[in-house]
Coordinates of N, CA and C in Angstrom, one line a residue:
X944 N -19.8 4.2 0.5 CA -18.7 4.7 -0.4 C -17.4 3.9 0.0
X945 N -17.1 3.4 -0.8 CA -15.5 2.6 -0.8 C -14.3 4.1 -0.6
X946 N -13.2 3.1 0.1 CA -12.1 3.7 0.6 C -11.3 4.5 -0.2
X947 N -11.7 4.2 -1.9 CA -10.8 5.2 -2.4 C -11.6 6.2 -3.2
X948 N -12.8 5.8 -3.2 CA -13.9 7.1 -3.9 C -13.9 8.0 -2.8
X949 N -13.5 7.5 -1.4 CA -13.8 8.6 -0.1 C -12.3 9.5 0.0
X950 N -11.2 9.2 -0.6 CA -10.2 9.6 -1.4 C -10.4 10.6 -2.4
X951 N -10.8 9.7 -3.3 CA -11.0 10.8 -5.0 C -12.1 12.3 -3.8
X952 N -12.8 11.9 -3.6 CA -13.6 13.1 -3.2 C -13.3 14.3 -2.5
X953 N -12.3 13.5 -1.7 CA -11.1 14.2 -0.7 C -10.3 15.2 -1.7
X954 N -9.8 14.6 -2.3 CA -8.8 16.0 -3.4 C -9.1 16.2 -4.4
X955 N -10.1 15.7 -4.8 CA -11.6 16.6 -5.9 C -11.8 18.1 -5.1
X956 N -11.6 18.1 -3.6 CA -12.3 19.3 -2.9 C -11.0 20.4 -2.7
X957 N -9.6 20.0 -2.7 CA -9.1 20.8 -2.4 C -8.5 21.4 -4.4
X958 N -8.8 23.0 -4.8 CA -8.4 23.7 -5.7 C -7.2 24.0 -5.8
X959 N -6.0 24.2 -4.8 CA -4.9 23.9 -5.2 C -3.9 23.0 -5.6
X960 N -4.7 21.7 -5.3 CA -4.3 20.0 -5.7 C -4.2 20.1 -6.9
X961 N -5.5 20.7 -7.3 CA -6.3 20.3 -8.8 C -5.4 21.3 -9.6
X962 N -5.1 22.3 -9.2 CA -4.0 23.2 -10.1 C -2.8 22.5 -10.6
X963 N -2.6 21.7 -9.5 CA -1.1 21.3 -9.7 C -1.1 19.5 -10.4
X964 N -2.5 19.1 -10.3 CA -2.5 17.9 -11.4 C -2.9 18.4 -12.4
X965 N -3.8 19.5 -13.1 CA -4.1 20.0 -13.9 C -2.8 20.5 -14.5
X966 N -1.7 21.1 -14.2 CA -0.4 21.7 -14.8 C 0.5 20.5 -15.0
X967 N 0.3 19.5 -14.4 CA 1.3 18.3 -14.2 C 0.8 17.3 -15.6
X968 N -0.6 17.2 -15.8 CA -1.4 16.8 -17.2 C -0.8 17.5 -18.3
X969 N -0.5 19.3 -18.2 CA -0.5 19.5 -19.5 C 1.1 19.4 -19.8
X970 N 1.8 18.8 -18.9 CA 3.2 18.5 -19.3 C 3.2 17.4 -20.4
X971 N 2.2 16.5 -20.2 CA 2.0 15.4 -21.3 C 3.3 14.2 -21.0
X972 N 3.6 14.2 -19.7 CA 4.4 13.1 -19.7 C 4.2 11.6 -19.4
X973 N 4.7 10.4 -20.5 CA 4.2 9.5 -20.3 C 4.1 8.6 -18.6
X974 N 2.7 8.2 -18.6 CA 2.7 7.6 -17.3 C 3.0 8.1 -15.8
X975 N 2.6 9.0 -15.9 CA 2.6 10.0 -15.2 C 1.9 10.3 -13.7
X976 N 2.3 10.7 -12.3 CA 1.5 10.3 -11.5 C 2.5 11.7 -10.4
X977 N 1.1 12.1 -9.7 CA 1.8 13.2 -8.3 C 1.9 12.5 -7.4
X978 N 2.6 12.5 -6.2 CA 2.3 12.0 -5.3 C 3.1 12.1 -4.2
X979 N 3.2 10.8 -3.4 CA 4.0 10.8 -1.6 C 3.8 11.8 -0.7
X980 N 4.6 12.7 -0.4 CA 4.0 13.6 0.9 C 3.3 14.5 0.4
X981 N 3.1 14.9 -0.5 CA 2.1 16.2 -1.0 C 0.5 15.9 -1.0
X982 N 0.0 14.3 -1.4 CA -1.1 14.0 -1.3 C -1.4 13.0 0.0
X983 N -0.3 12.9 1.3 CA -0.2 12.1 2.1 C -0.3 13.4 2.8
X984 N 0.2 14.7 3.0 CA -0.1 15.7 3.7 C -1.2 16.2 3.8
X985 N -1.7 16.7 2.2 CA -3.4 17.2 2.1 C -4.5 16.3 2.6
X986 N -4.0 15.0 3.0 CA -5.1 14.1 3.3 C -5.1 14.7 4.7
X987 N -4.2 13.9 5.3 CA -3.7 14.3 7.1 C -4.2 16.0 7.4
X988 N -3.8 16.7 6.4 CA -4.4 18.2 7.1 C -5.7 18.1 7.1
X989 N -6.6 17.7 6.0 CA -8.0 17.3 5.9 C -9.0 16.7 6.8
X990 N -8.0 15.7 7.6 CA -8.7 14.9 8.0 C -8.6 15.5 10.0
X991 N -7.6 15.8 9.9 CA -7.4 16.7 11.1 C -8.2 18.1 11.7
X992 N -8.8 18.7 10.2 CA -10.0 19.3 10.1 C -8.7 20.9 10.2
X993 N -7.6 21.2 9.9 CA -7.0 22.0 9.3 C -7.4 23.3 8.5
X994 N -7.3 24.4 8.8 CA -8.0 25.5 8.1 C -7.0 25.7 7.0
X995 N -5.6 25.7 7.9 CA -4.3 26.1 6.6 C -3.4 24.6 6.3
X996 N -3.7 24.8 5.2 CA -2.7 23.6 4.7 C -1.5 23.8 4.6
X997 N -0.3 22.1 5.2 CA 0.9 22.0 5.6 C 1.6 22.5 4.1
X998 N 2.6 23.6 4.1 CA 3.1 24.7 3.0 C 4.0 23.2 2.3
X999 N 4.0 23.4 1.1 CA 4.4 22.3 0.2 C 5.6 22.5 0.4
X1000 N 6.6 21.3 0.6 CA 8.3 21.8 0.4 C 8.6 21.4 -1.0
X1001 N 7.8 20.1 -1.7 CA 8.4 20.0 -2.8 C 6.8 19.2 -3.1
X1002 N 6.8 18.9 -4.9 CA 5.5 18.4 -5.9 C 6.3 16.7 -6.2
X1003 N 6.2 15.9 -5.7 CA 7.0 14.5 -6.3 C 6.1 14.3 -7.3
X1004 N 6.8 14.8 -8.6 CA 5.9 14.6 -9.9 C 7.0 13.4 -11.1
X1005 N 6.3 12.1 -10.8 CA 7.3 11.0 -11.3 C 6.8 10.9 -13.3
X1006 N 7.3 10.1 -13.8 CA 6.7 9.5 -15.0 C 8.0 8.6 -15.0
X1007 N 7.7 7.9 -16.8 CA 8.3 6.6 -17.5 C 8.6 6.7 -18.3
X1008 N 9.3 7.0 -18.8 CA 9.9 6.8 -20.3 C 11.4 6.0 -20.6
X1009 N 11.8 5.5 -20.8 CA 13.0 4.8 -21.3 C 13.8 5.6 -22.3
X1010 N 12.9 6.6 -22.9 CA 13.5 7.2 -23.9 C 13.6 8.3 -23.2
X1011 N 14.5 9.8 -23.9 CA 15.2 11.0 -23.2 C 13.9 11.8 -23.6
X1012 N 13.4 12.3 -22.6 CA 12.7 13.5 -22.4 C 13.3 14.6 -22.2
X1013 N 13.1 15.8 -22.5 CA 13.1 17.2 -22.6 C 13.2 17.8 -21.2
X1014 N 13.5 17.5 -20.1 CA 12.8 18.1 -18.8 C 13.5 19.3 -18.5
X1015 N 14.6 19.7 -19.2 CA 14.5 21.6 -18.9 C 13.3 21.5 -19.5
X1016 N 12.7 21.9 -20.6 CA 11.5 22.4 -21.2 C 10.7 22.2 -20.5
X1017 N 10.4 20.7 -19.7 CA 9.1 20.6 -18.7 C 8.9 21.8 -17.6
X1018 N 10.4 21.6 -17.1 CA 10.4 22.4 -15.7 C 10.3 23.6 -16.0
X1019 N 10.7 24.3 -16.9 CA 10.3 25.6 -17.3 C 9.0 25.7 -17.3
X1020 N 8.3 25.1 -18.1 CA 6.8 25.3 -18.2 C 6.3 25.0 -16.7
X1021 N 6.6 24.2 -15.8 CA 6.2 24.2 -14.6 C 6.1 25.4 -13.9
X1022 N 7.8 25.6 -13.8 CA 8.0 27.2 -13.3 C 7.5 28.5 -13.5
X1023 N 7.3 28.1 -14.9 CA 6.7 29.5 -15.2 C 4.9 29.6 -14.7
X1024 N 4.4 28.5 -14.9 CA 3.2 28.7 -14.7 C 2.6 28.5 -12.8
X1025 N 3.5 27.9 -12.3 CA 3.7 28.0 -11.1 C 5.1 27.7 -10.5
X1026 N 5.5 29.5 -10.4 CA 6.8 30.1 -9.9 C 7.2 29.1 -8.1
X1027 N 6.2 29.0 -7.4 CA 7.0 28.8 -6.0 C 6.9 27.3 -5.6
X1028 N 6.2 26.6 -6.8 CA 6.2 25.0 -6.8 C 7.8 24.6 -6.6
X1029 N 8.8 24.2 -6.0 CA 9.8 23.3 -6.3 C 9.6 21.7 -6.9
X1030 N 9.1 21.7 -8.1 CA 9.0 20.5 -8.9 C 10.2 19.3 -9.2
X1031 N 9.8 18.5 -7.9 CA 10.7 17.2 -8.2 C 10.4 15.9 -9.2
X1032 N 10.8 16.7 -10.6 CA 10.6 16.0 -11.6 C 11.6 14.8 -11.8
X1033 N 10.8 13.3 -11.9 CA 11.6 12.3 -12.0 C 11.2 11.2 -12.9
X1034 N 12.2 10.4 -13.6 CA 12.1 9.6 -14.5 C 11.9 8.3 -13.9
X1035 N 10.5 7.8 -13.9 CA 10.6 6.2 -12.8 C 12.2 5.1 -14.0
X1036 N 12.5 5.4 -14.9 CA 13.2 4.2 -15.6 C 14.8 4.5 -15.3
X1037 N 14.9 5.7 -14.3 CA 16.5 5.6 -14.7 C 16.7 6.2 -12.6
X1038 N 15.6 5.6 -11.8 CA 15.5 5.8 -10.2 C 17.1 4.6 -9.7
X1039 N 17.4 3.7 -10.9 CA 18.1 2.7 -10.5 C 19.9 3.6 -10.4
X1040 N 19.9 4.2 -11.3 CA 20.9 5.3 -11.6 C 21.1 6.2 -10.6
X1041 N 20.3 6.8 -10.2 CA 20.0 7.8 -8.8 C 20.6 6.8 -7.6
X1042 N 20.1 5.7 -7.3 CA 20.2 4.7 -6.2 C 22.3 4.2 -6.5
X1043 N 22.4 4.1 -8.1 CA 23.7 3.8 -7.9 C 25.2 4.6 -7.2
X1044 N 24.2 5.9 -7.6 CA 25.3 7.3 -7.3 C 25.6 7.0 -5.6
X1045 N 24.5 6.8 -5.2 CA 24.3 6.7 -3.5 C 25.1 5.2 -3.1
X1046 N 25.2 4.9 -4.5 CA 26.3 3.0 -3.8 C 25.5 1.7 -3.5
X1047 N 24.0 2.2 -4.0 CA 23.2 1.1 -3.6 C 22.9 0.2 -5.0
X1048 N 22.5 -1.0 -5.2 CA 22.2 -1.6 -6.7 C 21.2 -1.8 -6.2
X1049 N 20.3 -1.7 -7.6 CA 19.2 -1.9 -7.5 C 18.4 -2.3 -9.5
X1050 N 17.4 -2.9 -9.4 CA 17.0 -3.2 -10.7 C 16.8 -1.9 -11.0
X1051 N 16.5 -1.5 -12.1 CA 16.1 -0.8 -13.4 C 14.1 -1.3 -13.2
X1052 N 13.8 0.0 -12.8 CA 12.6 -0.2 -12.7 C 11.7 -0.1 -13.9
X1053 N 10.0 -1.1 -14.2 CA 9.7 -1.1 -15.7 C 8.6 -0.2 -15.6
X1054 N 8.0 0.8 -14.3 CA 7.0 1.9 -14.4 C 7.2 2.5 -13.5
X1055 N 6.4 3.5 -13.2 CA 6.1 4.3 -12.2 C 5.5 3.7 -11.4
X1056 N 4.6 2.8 -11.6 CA 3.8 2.7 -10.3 C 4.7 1.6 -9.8
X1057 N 5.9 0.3 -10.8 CA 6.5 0.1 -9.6 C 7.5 1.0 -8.6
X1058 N 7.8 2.1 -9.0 CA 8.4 3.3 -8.1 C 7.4 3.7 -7.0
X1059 N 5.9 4.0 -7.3 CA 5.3 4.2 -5.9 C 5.7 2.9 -5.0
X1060 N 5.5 2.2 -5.7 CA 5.5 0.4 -4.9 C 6.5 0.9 -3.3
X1061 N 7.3 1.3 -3.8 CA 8.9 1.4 -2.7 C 9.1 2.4 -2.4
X1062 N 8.4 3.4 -2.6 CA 8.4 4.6 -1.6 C 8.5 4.6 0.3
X1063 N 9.5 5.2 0.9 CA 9.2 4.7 2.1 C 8.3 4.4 3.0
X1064 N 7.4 5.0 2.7 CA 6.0 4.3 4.1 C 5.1 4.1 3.3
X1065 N 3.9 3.2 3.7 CA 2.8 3.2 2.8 C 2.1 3.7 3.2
X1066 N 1.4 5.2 4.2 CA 0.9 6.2 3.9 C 1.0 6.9 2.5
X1067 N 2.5 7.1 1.9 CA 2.8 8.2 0.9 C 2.7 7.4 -0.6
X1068 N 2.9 5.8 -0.2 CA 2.9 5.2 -1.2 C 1.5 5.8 -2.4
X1069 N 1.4 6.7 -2.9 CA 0.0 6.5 -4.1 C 0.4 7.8 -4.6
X1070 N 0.0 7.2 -6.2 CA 0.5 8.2 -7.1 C -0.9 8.8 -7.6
X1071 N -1.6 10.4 -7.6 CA -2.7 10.7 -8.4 C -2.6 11.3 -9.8
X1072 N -3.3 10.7 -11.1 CA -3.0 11.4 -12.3 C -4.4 11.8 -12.3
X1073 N -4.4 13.4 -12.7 CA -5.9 13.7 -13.7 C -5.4 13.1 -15.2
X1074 N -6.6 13.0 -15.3 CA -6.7 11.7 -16.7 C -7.9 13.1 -18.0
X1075 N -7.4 12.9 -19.0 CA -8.2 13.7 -20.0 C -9.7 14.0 -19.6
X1076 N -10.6 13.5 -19.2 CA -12.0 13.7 -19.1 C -12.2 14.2 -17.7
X1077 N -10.8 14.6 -17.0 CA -10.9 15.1 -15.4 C -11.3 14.3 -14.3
X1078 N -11.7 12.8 -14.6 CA -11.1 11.7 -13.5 C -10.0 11.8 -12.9
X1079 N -9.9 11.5 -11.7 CA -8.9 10.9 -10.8 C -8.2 9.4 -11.0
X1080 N -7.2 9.3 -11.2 CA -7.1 7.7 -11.3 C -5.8 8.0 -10.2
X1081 N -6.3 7.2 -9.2 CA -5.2 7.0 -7.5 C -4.5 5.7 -8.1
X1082 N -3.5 5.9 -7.8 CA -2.8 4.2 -8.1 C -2.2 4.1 -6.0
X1083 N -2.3 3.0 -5.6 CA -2.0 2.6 -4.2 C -1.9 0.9 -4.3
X1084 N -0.6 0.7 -4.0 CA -0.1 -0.4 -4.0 C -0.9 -1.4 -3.0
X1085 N -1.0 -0.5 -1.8 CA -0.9 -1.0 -0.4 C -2.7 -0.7 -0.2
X1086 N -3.4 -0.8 -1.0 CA -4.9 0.5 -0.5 C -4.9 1.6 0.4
X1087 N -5.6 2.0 0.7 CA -5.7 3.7 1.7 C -5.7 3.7 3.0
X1088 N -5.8 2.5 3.2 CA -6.4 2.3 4.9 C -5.0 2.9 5.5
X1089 N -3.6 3.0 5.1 CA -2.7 4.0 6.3 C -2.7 5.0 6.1
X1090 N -3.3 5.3 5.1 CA -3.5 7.3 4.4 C -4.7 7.5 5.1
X1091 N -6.2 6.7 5.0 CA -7.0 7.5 5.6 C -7.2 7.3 7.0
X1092 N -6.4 6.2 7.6 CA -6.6 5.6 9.4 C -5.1 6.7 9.5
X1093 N -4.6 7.5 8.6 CA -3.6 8.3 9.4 C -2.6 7.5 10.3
X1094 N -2.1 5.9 9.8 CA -0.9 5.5 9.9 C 0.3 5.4 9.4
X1095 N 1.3 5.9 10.2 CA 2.9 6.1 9.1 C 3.5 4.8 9.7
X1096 N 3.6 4.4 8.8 CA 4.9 2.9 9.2 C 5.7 2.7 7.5
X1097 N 6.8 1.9 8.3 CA 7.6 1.7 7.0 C 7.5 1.1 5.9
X1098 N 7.6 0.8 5.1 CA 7.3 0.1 3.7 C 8.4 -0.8 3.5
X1099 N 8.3 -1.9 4.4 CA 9.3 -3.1 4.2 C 9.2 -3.6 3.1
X1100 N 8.2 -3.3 1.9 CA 8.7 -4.0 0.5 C 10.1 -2.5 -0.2
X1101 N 10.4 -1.8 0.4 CA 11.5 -1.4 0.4 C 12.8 -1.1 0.7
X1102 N 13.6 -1.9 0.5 CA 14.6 -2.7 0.7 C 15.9 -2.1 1.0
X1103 N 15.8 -1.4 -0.3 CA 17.1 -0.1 -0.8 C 17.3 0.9 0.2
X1104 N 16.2 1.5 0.7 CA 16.4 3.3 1.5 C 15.8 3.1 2.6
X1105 N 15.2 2.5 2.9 CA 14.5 2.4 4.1 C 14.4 1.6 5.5
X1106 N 15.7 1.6 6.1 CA 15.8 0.6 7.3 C 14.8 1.4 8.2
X1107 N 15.0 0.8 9.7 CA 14.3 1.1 10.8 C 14.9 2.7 10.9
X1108 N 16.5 2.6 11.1 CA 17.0 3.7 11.3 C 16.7 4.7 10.2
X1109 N 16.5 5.1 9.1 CA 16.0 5.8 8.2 C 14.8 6.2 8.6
X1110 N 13.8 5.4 8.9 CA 12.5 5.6 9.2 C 12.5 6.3 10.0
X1111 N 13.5 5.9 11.4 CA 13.0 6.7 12.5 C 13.2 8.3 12.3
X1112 N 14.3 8.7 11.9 CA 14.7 9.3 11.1 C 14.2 10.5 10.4
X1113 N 13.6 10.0 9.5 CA 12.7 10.4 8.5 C 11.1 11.1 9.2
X1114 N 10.9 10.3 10.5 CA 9.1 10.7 11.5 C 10.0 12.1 11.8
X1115 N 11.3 11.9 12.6 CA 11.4 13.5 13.1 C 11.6 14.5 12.5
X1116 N 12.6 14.6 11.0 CA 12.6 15.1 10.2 C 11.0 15.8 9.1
X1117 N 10.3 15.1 9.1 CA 9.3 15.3 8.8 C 7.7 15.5 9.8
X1118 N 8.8 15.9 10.9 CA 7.7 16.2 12.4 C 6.1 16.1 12.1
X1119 N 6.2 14.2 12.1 CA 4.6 13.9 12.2 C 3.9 14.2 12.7
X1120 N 4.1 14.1 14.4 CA 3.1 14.0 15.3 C 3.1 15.3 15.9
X1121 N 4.5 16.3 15.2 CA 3.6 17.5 15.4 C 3.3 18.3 14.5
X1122 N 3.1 17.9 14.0 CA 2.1 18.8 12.8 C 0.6 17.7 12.4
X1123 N 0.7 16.6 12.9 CA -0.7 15.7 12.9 C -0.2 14.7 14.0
X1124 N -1.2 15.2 15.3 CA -1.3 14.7 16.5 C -2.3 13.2 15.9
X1125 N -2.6 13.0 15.3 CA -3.7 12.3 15.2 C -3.3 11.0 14.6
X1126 N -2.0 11.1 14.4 CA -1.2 9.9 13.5 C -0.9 9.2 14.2
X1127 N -0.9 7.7 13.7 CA -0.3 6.3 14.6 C 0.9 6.6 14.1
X1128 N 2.1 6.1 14.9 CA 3.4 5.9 14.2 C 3.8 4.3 14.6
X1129 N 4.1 3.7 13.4 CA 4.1 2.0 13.6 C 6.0 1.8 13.7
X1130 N 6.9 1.8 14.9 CA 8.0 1.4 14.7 C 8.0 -0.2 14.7
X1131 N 9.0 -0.8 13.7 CA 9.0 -2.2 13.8 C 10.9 -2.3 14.6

């Protein structure tokens, strides 16, 4: 079995995943993908052999549009159908806007999956869409091998947010190694 069908199979098995791509589908938003620490967690709890899964702080639920979407109407429909989700709904075409507020420039991104591209580590880097017929389609810039070898290192094709100091940062804040003893941590 290849590295990402040993993937797809992995959160084919967990029923709360599948709720929350299944609700994330019927939003119908273009180009559309879950992802970063929510499916970079369920793996790590999985693979750690975890009975209770690490409690979700937030759903990184991205899409594309250039044109204005509706997203009170999404988030409602989110919220209503699942109340304790905090749904971080985001527009991959206008992330360059977000980045300006903070004083950084940056291009005007032309998809989502270039937005997984630069997510800070390439453990989180991968976006999962359920697709109409209930396939999985994983998008991973970087392949799986630091999602499933359970290494966190930084994503130096990320330029914008992510120095060393952010990184380091970011491991304590997101207490890796204690909540998954099993993880390499790569400082450069």
């Amino acid at each position: 079995m290849n590295r990402k069908a040993e993937l797809r199979q992995m959160l084919f098995s967990d029923k709360r995943l599948m709720r929350i791509l299944s609700l994330a589908r019927e939003a119908n938003l273009p180009n559309w993908y879950i992802g970063a620490g929510l499916i970079r967690n369920y793996v790590w709890d999985f693979l750690h052999g975890w009975p209770q899964r690490t409690p979700i702080r937030d759903v990184d639920f991205i899409y594309y549009s250039p044109d204005a979407i509706d997203e009170v109407r999404v988030r409602a429909m989110l919220a209503k159908k699942m109340p304790k989700i905090d749904w971080d709904l985001k527009n991959s075409a206008f992330v360059h806007a977000w980045y300006a507020n903070k004083g950084i420039v940056r291009p005007a991104l032309k998809s989502s999956e270039e937005d997984i591209d630069g997510w800070p580590e390439t453990a989180s880097c991968v976006g999962v869409r359920l697709q109409a017929d209930d396939e999985l389609l994983i998008y991973v810039p970087y392949e799986v091998d630091d999602l499933l070898n359970m290494v966190f290192r930084r994503n130096k094709n990320n330029q914008y947010s992510v120095n060393e100091e952010v990184f380091r940062k970011r491991v304590i804040d997101k207490k890796i190694k204690e909540r998954w003893p099993k993880v390499k941590i790569i400082y450069d």
